[in-house]
mmCIF file of C-alpha atoms and ligand atoms in Angstrom:
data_model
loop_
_atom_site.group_PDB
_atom_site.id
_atom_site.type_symbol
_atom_site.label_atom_id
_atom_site.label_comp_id
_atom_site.label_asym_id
_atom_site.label_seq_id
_atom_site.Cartn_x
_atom_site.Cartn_y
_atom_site.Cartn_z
ATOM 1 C CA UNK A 287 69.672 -46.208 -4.721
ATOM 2 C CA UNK A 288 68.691 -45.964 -1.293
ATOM 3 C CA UNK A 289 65.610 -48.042 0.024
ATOM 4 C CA UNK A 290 64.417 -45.174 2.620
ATOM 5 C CA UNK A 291 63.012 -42.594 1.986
ATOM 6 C CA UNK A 292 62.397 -39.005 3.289
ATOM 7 C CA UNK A 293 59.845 -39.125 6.370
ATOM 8 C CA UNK A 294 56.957 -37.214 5.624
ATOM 9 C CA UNK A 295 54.158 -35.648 7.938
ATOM 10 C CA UNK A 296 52.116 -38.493 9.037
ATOM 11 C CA UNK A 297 48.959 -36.129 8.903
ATOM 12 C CA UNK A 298 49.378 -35.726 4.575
ATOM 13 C CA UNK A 299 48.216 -39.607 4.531
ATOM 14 C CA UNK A 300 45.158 -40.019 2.562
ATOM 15 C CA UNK A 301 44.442 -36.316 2.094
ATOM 16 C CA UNK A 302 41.691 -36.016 -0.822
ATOM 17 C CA UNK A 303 42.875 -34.610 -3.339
ATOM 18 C CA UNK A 304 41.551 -31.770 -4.978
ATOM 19 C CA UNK A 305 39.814 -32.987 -8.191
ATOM 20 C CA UNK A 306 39.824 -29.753 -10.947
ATOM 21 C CA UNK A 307 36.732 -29.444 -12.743
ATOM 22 C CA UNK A 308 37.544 -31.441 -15.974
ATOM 23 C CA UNK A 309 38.383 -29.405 -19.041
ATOM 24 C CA UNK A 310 36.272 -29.484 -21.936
ATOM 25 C CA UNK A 311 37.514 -31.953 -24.202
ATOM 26 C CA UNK A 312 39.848 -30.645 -27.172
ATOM 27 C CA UNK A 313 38.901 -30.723 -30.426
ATOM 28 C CA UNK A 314 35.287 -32.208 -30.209
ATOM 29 C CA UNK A 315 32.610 -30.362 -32.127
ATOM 30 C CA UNK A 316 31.036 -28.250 -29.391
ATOM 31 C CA UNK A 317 33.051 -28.692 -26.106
ATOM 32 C CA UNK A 318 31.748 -26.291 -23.112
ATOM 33 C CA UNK A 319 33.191 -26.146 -19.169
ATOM 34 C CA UNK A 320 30.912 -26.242 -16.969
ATOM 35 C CA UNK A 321 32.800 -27.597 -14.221
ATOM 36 C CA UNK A 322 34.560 -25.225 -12.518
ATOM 37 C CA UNK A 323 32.265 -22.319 -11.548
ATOM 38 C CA UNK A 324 34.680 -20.131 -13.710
ATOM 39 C CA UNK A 325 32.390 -16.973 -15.732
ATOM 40 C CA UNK A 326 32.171 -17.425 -19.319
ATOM 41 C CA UNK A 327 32.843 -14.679 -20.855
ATOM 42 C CA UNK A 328 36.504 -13.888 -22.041
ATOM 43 C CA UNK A 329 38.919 -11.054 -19.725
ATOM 44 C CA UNK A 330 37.358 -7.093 -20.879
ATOM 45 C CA UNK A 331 39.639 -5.330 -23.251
ATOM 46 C CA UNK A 332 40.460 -2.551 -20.373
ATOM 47 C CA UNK A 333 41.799 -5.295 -17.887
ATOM 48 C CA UNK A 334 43.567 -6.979 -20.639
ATOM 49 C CA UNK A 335 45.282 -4.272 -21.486
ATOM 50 C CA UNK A 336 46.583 -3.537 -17.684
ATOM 51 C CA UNK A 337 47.709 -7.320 -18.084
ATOM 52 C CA UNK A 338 49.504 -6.754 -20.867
ATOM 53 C CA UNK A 339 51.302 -3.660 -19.557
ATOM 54 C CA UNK A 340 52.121 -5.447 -16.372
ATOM 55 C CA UNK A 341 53.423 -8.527 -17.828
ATOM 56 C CA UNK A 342 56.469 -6.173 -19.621
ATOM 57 C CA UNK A 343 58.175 -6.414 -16.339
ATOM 58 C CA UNK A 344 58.009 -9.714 -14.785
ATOM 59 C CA UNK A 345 61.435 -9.962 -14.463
ATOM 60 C CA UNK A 346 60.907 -8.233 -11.514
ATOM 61 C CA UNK A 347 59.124 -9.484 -8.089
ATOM 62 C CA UNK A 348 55.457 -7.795 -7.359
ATOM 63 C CA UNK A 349 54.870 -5.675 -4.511
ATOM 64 C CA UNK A 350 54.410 -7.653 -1.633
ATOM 65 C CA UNK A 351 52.162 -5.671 -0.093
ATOM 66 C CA UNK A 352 49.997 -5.546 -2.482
ATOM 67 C CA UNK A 353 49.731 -1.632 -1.743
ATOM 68 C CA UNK A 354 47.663 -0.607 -4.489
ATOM 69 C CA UNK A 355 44.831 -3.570 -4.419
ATOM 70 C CA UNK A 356 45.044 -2.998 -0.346
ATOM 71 C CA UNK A 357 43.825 0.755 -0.670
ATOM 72 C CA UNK A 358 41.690 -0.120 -3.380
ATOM 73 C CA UNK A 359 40.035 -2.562 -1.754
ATOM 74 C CA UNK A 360 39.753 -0.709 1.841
ATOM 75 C CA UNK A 361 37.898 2.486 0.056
ATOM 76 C CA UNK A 362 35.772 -0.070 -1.815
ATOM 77 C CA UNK A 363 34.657 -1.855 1.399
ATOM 78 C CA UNK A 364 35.159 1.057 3.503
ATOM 79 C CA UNK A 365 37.504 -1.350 5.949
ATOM 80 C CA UNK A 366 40.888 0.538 6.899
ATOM 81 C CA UNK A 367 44.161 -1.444 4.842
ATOM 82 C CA UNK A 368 44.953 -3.697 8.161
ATOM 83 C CA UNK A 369 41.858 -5.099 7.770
ATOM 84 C CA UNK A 370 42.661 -6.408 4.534
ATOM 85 C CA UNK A 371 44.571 -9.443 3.442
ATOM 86 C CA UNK A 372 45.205 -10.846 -0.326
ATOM 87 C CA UNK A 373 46.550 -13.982 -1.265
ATOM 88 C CA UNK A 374 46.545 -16.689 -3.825
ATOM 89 C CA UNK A 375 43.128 -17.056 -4.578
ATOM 90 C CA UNK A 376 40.485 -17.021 -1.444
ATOM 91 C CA UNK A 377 41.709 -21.161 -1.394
ATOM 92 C CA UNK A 378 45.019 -19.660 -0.318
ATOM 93 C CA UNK A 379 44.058 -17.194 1.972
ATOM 94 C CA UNK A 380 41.784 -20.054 3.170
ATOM 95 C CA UNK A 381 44.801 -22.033 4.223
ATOM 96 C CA UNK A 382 46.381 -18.885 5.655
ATOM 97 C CA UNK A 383 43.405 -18.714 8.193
ATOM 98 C CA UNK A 384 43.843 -22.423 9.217
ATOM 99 C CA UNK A 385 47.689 -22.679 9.474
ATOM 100 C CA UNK A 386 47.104 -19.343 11.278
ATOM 101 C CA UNK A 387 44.375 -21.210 13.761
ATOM 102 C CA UNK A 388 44.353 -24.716 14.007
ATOM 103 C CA UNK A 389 47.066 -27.528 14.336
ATOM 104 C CA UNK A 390 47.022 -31.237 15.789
ATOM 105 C CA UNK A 391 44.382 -31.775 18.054
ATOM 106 C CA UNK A 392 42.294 -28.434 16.906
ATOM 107 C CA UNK A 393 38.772 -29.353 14.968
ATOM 108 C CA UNK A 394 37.945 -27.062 11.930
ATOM 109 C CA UNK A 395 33.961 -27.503 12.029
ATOM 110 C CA UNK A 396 32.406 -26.428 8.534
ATOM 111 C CA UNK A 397 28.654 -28.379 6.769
ATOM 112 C CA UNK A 398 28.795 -31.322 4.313
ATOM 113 C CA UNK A 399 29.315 -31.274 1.810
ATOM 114 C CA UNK A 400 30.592 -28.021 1.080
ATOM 115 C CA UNK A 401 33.762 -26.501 -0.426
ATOM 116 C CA UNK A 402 36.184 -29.690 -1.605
ATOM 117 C CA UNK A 403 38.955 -27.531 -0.285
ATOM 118 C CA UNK A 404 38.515 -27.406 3.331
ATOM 119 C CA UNK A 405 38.888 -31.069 3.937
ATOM 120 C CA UNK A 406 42.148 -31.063 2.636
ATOM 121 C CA UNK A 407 43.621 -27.694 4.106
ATOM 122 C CA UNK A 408 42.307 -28.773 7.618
ATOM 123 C CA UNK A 409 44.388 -31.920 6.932
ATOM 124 C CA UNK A 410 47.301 -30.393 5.881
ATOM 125 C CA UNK A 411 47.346 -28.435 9.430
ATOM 126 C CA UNK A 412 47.052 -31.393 11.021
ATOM 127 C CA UNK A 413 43.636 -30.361 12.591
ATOM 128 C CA UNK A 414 40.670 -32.541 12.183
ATOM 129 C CA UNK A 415 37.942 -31.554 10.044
ATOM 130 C CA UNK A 416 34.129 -31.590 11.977
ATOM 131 C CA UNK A 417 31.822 -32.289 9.215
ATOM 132 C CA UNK A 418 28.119 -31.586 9.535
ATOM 133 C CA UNK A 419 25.775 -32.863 7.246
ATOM 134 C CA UNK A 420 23.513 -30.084 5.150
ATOM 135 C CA UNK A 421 19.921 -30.509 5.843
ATOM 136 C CA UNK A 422 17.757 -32.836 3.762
ATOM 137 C CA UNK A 423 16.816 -29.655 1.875
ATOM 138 C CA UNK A 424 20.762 -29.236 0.949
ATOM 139 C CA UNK A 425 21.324 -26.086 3.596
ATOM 140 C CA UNK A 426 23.863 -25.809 6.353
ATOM 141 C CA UNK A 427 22.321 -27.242 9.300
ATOM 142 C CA UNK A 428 23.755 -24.169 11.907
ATOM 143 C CA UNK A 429 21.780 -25.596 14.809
ATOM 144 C CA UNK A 430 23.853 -28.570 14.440
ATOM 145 C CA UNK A 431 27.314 -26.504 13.585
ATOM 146 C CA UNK A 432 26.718 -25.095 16.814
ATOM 147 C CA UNK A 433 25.945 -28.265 18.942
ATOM 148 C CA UNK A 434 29.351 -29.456 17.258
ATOM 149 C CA UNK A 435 31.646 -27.106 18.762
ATOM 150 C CA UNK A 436 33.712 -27.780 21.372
ATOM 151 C CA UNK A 437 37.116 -26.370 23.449
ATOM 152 C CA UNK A 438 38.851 -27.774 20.530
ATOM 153 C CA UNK A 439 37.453 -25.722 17.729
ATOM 154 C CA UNK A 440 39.270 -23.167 16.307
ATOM 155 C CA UNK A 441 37.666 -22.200 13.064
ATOM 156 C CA UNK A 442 34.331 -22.682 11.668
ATOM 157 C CA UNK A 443 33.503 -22.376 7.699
ATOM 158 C CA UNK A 444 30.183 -20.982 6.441
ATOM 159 C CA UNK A 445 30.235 -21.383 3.124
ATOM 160 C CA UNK A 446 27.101 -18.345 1.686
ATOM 161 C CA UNK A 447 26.408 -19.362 -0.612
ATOM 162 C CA UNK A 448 27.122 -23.225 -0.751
ATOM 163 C CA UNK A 449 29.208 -24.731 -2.922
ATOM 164 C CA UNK A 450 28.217 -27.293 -4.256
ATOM 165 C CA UNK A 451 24.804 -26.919 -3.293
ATOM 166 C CA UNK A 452 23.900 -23.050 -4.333
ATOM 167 C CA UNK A 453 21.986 -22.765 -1.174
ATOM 168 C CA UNK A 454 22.201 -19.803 1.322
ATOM 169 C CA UNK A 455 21.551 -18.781 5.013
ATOM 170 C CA UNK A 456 20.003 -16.060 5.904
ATOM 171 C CA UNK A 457 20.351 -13.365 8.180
ATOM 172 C CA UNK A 458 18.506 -13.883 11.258
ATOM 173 C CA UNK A 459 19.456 -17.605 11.489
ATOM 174 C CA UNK A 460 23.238 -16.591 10.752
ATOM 175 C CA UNK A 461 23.182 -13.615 13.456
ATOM 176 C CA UNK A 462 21.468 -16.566 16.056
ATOM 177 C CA UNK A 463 23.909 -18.945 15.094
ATOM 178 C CA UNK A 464 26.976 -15.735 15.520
ATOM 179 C CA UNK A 465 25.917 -15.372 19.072
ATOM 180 C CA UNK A 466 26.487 -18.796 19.713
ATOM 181 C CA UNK A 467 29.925 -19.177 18.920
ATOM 182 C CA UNK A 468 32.524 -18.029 21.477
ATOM 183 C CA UNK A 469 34.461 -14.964 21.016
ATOM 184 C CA UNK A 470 38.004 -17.081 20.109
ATOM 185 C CA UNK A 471 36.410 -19.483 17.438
ATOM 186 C CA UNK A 472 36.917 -17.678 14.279
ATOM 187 C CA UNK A 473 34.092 -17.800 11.720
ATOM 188 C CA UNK A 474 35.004 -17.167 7.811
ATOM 189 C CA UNK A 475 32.579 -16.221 6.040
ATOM 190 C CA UNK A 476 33.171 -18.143 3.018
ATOM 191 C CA UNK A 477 31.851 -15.343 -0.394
ATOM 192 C CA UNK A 478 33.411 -16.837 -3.206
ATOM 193 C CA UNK A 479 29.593 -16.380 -4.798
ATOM 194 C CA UNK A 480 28.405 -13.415 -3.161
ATOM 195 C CA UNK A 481 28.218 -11.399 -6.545
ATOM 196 C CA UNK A 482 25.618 -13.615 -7.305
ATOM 197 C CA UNK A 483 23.158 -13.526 -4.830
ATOM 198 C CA UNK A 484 20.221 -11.994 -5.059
ATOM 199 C CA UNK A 485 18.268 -12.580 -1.839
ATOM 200 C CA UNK A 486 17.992 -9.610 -0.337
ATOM 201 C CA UNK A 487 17.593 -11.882 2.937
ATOM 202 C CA UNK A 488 21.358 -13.295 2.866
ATOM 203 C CA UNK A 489 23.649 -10.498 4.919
ATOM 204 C CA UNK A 490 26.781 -9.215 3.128
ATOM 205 C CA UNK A 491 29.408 -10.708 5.448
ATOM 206 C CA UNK A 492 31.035 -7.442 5.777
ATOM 207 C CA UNK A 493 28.200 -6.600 7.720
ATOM 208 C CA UNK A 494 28.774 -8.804 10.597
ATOM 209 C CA UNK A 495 32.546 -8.824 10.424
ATOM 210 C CA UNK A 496 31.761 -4.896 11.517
ATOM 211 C CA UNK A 497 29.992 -5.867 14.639
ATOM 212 C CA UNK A 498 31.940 -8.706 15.380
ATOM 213 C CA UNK A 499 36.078 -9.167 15.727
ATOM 214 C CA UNK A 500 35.884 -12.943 15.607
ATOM 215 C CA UNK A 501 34.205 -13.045 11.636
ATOM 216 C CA UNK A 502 36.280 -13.190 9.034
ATOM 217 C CA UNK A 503 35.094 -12.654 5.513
ATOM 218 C CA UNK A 504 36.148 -14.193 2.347
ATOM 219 C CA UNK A 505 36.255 -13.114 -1.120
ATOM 220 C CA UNK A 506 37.918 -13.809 -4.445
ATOM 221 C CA UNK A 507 38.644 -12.157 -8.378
ATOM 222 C CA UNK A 508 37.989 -15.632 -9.608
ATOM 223 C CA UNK A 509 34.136 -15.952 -9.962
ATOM 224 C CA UNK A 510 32.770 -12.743 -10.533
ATOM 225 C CA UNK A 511 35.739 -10.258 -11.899
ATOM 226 C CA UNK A 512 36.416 -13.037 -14.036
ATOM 227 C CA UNK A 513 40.416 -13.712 -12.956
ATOM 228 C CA UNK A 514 40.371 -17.159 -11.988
ATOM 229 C CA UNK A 515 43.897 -17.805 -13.447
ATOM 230 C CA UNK A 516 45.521 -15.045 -12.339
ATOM 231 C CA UNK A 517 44.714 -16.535 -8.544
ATOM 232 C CA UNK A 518 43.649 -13.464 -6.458
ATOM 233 C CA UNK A 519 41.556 -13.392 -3.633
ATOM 234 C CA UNK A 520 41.115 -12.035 -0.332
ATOM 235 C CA UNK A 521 40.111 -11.079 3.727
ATOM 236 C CA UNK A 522 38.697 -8.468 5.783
ATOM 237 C CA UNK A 523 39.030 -9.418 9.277
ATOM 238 C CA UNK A 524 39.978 -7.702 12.213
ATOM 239 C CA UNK A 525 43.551 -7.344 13.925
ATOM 240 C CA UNK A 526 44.998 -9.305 15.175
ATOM 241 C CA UNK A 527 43.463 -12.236 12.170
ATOM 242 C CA UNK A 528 44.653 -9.923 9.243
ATOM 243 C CA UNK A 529 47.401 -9.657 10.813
ATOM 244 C CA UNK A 530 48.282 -13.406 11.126
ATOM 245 C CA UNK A 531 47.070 -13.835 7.602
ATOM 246 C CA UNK A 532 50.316 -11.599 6.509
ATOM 247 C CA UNK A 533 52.307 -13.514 8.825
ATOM 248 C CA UNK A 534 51.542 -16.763 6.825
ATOM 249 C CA UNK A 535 50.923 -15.339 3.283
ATOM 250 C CA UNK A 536 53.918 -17.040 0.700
ATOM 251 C CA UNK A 537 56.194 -14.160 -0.153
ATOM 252 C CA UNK A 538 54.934 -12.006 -3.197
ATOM 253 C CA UNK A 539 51.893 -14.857 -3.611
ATOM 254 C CA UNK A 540 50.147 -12.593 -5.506
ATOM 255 C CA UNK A 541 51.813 -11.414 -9.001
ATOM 256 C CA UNK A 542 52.154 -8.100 -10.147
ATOM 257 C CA UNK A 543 49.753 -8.902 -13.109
ATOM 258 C CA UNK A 544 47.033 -10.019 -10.778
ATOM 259 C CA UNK A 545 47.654 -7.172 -8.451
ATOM 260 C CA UNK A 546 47.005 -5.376 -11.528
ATOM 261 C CA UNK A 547 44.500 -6.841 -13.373
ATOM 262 C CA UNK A 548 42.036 -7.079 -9.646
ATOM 263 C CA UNK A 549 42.360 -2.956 -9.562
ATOM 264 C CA UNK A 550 41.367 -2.791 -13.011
ATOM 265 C CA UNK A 551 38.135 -4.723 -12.057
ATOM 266 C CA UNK A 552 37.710 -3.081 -9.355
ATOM 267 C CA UNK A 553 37.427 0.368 -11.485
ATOM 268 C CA UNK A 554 35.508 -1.691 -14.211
ATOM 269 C CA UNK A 555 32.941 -3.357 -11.627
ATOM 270 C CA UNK A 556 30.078 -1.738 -13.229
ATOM 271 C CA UNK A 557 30.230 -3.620 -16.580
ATOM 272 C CA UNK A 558 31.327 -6.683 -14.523
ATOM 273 C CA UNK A 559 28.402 -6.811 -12.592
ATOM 274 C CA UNK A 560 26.225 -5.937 -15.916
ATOM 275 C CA UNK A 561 28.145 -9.426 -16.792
ATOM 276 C CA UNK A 562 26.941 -11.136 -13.491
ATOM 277 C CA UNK A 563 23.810 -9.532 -14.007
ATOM 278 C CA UNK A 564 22.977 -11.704 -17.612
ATOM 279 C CA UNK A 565 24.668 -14.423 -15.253
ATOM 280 C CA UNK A 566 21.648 -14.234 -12.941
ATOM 281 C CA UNK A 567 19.221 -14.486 -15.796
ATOM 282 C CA UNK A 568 20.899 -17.202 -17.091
ATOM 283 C CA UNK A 569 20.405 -18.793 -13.647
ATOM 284 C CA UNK A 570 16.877 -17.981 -13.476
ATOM 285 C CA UNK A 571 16.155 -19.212 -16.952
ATOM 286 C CA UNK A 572 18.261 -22.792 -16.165
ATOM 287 C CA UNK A 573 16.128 -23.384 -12.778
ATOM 288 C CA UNK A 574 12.758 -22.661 -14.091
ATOM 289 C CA UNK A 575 13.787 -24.934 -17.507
ATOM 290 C CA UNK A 576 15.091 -27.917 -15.042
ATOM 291 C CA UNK A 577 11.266 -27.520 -12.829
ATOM 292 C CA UNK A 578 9.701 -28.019 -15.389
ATOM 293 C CA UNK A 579 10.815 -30.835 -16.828
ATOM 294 C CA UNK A 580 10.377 -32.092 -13.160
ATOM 295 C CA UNK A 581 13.702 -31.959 -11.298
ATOM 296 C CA UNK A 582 13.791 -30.945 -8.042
ATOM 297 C CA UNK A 583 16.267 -27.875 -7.450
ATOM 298 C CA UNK A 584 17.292 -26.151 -4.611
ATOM 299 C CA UNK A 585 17.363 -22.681 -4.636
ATOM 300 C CA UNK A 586 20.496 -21.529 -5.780
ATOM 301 C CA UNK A 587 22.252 -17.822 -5.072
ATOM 302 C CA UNK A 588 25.341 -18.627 -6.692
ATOM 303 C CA UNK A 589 26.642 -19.040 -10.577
ATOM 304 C CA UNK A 590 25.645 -22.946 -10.646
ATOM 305 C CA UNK A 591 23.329 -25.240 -9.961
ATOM 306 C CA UNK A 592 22.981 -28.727 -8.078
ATOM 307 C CA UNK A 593 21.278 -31.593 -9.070
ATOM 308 C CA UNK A 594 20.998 -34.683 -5.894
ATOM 309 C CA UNK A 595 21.218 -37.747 -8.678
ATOM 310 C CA UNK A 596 22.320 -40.148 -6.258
ATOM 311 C CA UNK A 597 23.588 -43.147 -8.175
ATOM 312 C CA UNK A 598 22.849 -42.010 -11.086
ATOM 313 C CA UNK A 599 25.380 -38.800 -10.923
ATOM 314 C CA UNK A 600 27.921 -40.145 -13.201
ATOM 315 C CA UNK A 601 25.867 -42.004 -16.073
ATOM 316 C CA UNK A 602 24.506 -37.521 -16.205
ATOM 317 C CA UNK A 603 27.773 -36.631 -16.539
ATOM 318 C CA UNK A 604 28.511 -39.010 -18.680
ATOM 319 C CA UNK A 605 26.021 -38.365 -20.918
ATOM 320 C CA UNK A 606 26.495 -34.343 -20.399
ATOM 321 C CA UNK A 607 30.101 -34.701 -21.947
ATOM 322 C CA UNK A 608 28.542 -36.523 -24.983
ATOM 323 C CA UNK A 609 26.685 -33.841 -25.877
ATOM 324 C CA UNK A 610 29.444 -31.438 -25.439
ATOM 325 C CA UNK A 611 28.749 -30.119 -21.529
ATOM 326 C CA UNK A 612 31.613 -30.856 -18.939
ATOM 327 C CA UNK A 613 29.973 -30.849 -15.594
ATOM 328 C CA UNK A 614 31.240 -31.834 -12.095
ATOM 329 C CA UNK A 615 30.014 -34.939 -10.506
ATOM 330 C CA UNK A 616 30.452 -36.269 -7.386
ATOM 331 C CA UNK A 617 29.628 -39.830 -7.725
ATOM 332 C CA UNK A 618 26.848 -41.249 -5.288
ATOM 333 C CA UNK A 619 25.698 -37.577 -4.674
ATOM 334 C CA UNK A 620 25.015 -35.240 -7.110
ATOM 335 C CA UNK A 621 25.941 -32.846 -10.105
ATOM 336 C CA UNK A 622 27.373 -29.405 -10.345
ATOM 337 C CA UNK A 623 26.764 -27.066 -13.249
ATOM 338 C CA UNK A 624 27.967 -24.075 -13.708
ATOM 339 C CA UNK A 625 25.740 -21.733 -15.528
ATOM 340 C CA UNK A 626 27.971 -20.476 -18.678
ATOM 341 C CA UNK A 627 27.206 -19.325 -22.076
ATOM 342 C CA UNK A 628 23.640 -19.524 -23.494
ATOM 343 C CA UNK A 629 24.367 -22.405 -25.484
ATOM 344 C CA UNK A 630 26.414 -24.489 -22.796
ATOM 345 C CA UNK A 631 23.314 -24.143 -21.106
ATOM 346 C CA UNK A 632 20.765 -25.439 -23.470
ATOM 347 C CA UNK A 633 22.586 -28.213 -24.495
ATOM 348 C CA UNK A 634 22.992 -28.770 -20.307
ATOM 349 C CA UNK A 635 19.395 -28.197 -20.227
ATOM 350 C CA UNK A 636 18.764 -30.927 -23.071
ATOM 351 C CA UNK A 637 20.530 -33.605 -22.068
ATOM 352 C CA UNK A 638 18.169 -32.939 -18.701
ATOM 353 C CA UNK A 639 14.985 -33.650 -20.213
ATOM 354 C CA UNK A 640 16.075 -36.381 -22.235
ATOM 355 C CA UNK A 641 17.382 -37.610 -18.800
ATOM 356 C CA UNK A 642 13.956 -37.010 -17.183
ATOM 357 C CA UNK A 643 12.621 -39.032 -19.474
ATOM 358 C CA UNK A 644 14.085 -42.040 -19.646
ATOM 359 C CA UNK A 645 14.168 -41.831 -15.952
HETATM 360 C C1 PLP B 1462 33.242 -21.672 -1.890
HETATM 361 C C2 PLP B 1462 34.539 -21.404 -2.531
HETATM 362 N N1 PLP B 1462 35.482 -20.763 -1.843
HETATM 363 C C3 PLP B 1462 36.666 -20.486 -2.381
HETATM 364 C C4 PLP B 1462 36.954 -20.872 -3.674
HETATM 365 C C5 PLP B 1462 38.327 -20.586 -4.166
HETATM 366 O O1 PLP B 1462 38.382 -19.743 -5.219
HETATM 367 P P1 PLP B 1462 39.728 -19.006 -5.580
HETATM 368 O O2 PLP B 1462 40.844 -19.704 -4.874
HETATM 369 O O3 PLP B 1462 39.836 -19.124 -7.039
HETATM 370 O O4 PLP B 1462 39.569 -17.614 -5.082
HETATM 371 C C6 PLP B 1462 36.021 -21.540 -4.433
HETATM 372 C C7 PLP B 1462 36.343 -21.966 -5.799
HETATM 373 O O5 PLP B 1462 35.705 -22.728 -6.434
HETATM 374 C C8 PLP B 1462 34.775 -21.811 -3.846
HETATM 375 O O6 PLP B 1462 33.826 -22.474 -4.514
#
């Protein structure tokens, strides 16, 4: 065998990598995930059944247009169809948008930490990633997103709200920080949560994108609508950035089945959002639980919640999957948990106080 080997990019040296939430272990007594922001409860008999149908005939490639999602989606949003671009989950349209903006030498600006994603698709471009550290109280510093920019940005996350952190920004201070990024930086409005959010102070994205042809707004099947593994998610920006996102979209990305099964949420988003809706209890009910056994939380608008437990993130975890809770960790800063089922939660919510206690 040859001693050489095939010469790889040198920019793909030591790109993260992207760590999965960890399944819930198999075969333990009560084994919940709640490490992956995913919703808990299983796909609705309607969209199943479109699933079903559509999986008869994948022998066949989808439509690459996605043509029936696309007019879907632009009467839902009220955006016209070349405003609209799908892809492999929003994380693959997020890539789109880079490989569409930034290369060597370009900076991709976005807060830290945020999204585990954008790291590594800013390094795969070969642009270099301008982190900014969240504020003490775990919210994107914009002030300081805006003092980083410079003529080599070319595309700025806002992530609204936060992941990992659950946190949001608001209108007024998102509009302020809008005017002070120049007209050829684009801004994605990162809404992988937006279902969620309840603050009737945090602007729908597709607001601003309106008013403004250098935002760019983000959105996904996976959280809300429930399709995480069917991988669907998707754009509105104007021309020409929808434009480039088709230009750099892998060829039918998006199966026929997903296609599918996002229209059927679409027409079923009422009983989704009834779904989201217990979600947001849930949520409520977690937070108030975890205050008063004395942890400090921020303010969350999305479908989990973060816990700053410094060094002592993975002994939680640890002792979360014990008790039959997968969580995320990331060690030295904190815990992510997704709020799930009822009884996911209360165990979450036990091993907490004990925690708290021996604290
Ligand atoms: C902030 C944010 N954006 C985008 C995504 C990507 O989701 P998907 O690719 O499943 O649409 C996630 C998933 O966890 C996320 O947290």
């Amino acid at each position: 065998m040859s001693e050489t080997s095939p010469k790889l990019r040198a920019e793909l040296a030591g790109i993260p990598t992207y760590k999965p939430g960890k399944p819930a272990a198999a075969g333990g007594p009560v084994a919940y995930k709640l490490s992956s922001n995913e919703n808990p409860y299983p796909p609705l008999p309607g969209v199943m059944e479109t699933v079903t149908a559509a999986a008869c005939s994948f022998n066949r490639y989808p439509d690459m247009a996605c043509t029936g999602l696309m007019d879907e989606l632009a009467e839902r949003f009220g955006v016209p169809v070349s405003h609209l671009a799908t892809g492999t989950g929003s994380v693959g349209v997020a890539q789109q948008l880079i490989q569409a903006t930034a290369g060597p030498g370009d900076e991709v600006v976005y807060a830290w930490r945020s999204f585990e994603a954008y790291p590594i698709i800013t390094q795969i471009s070969g642009a270099r990633s301008v982190q900014v550290p969240l504020t003490p109280g775990d919210v994107h510093d914009l002030d300081a997103m805006a003092d980083a920019l410079t003529d080599r940005t070319r595309l700025i996350f806002v992530c609204n709200p936060n992941n990992p952190t659950g946190t949001v920004v608001r209108r007024a201070e998102l509009e302020r920080f809008l005017d002070r990024v120049p007209g050829d930086v684009l801004v994605v409005l990162d809404e992988a949560y937006r279902e969620f959010i309840r603050d009737p102070e945090v602007p729908d994205g597709v607001e601003l994108y309106r008013e403004r042809p250098n935002v760019c707004v983000l959105r996904t099947f996976s959280k809300a609508y429930g399709l995480a593994g069917l991988r669907v998610g998707f754009a509105i920006a104007h021309e020409p950035v929808a434009a480039a996102l088709r230009k750099t979209a892998v060829p039918f990305g998006v199966s026929q089945i997903a296609q599918e099964a996002a229209i059927a949420s679409l027409r079923a988003e009422d009983e989704l959002l009834g779904r989201v809706g217990s979600l947001v209890c849930e949520r409520t009910r977690v937070v108030d639980a975890l205050r008063g056994q004395g942890w400090t939380v921020p303010d969350t608008q999305a479908n989990f919640v973060w816990l700053r437990l410094g060094e002592r993130t993975v002994a939680f975890a640890e002792a979360c999957e014990r008790a039959g809770v997968v969580v995320r960790p990331f060690p030295g800063e904190g815990v992510r948990v997704t709020v799930g089922e009822s009884e996911a939660n209360d165990i979450f919510l036990r091993v907490s106080e004990e925690f708290r206690k021996e604290a």
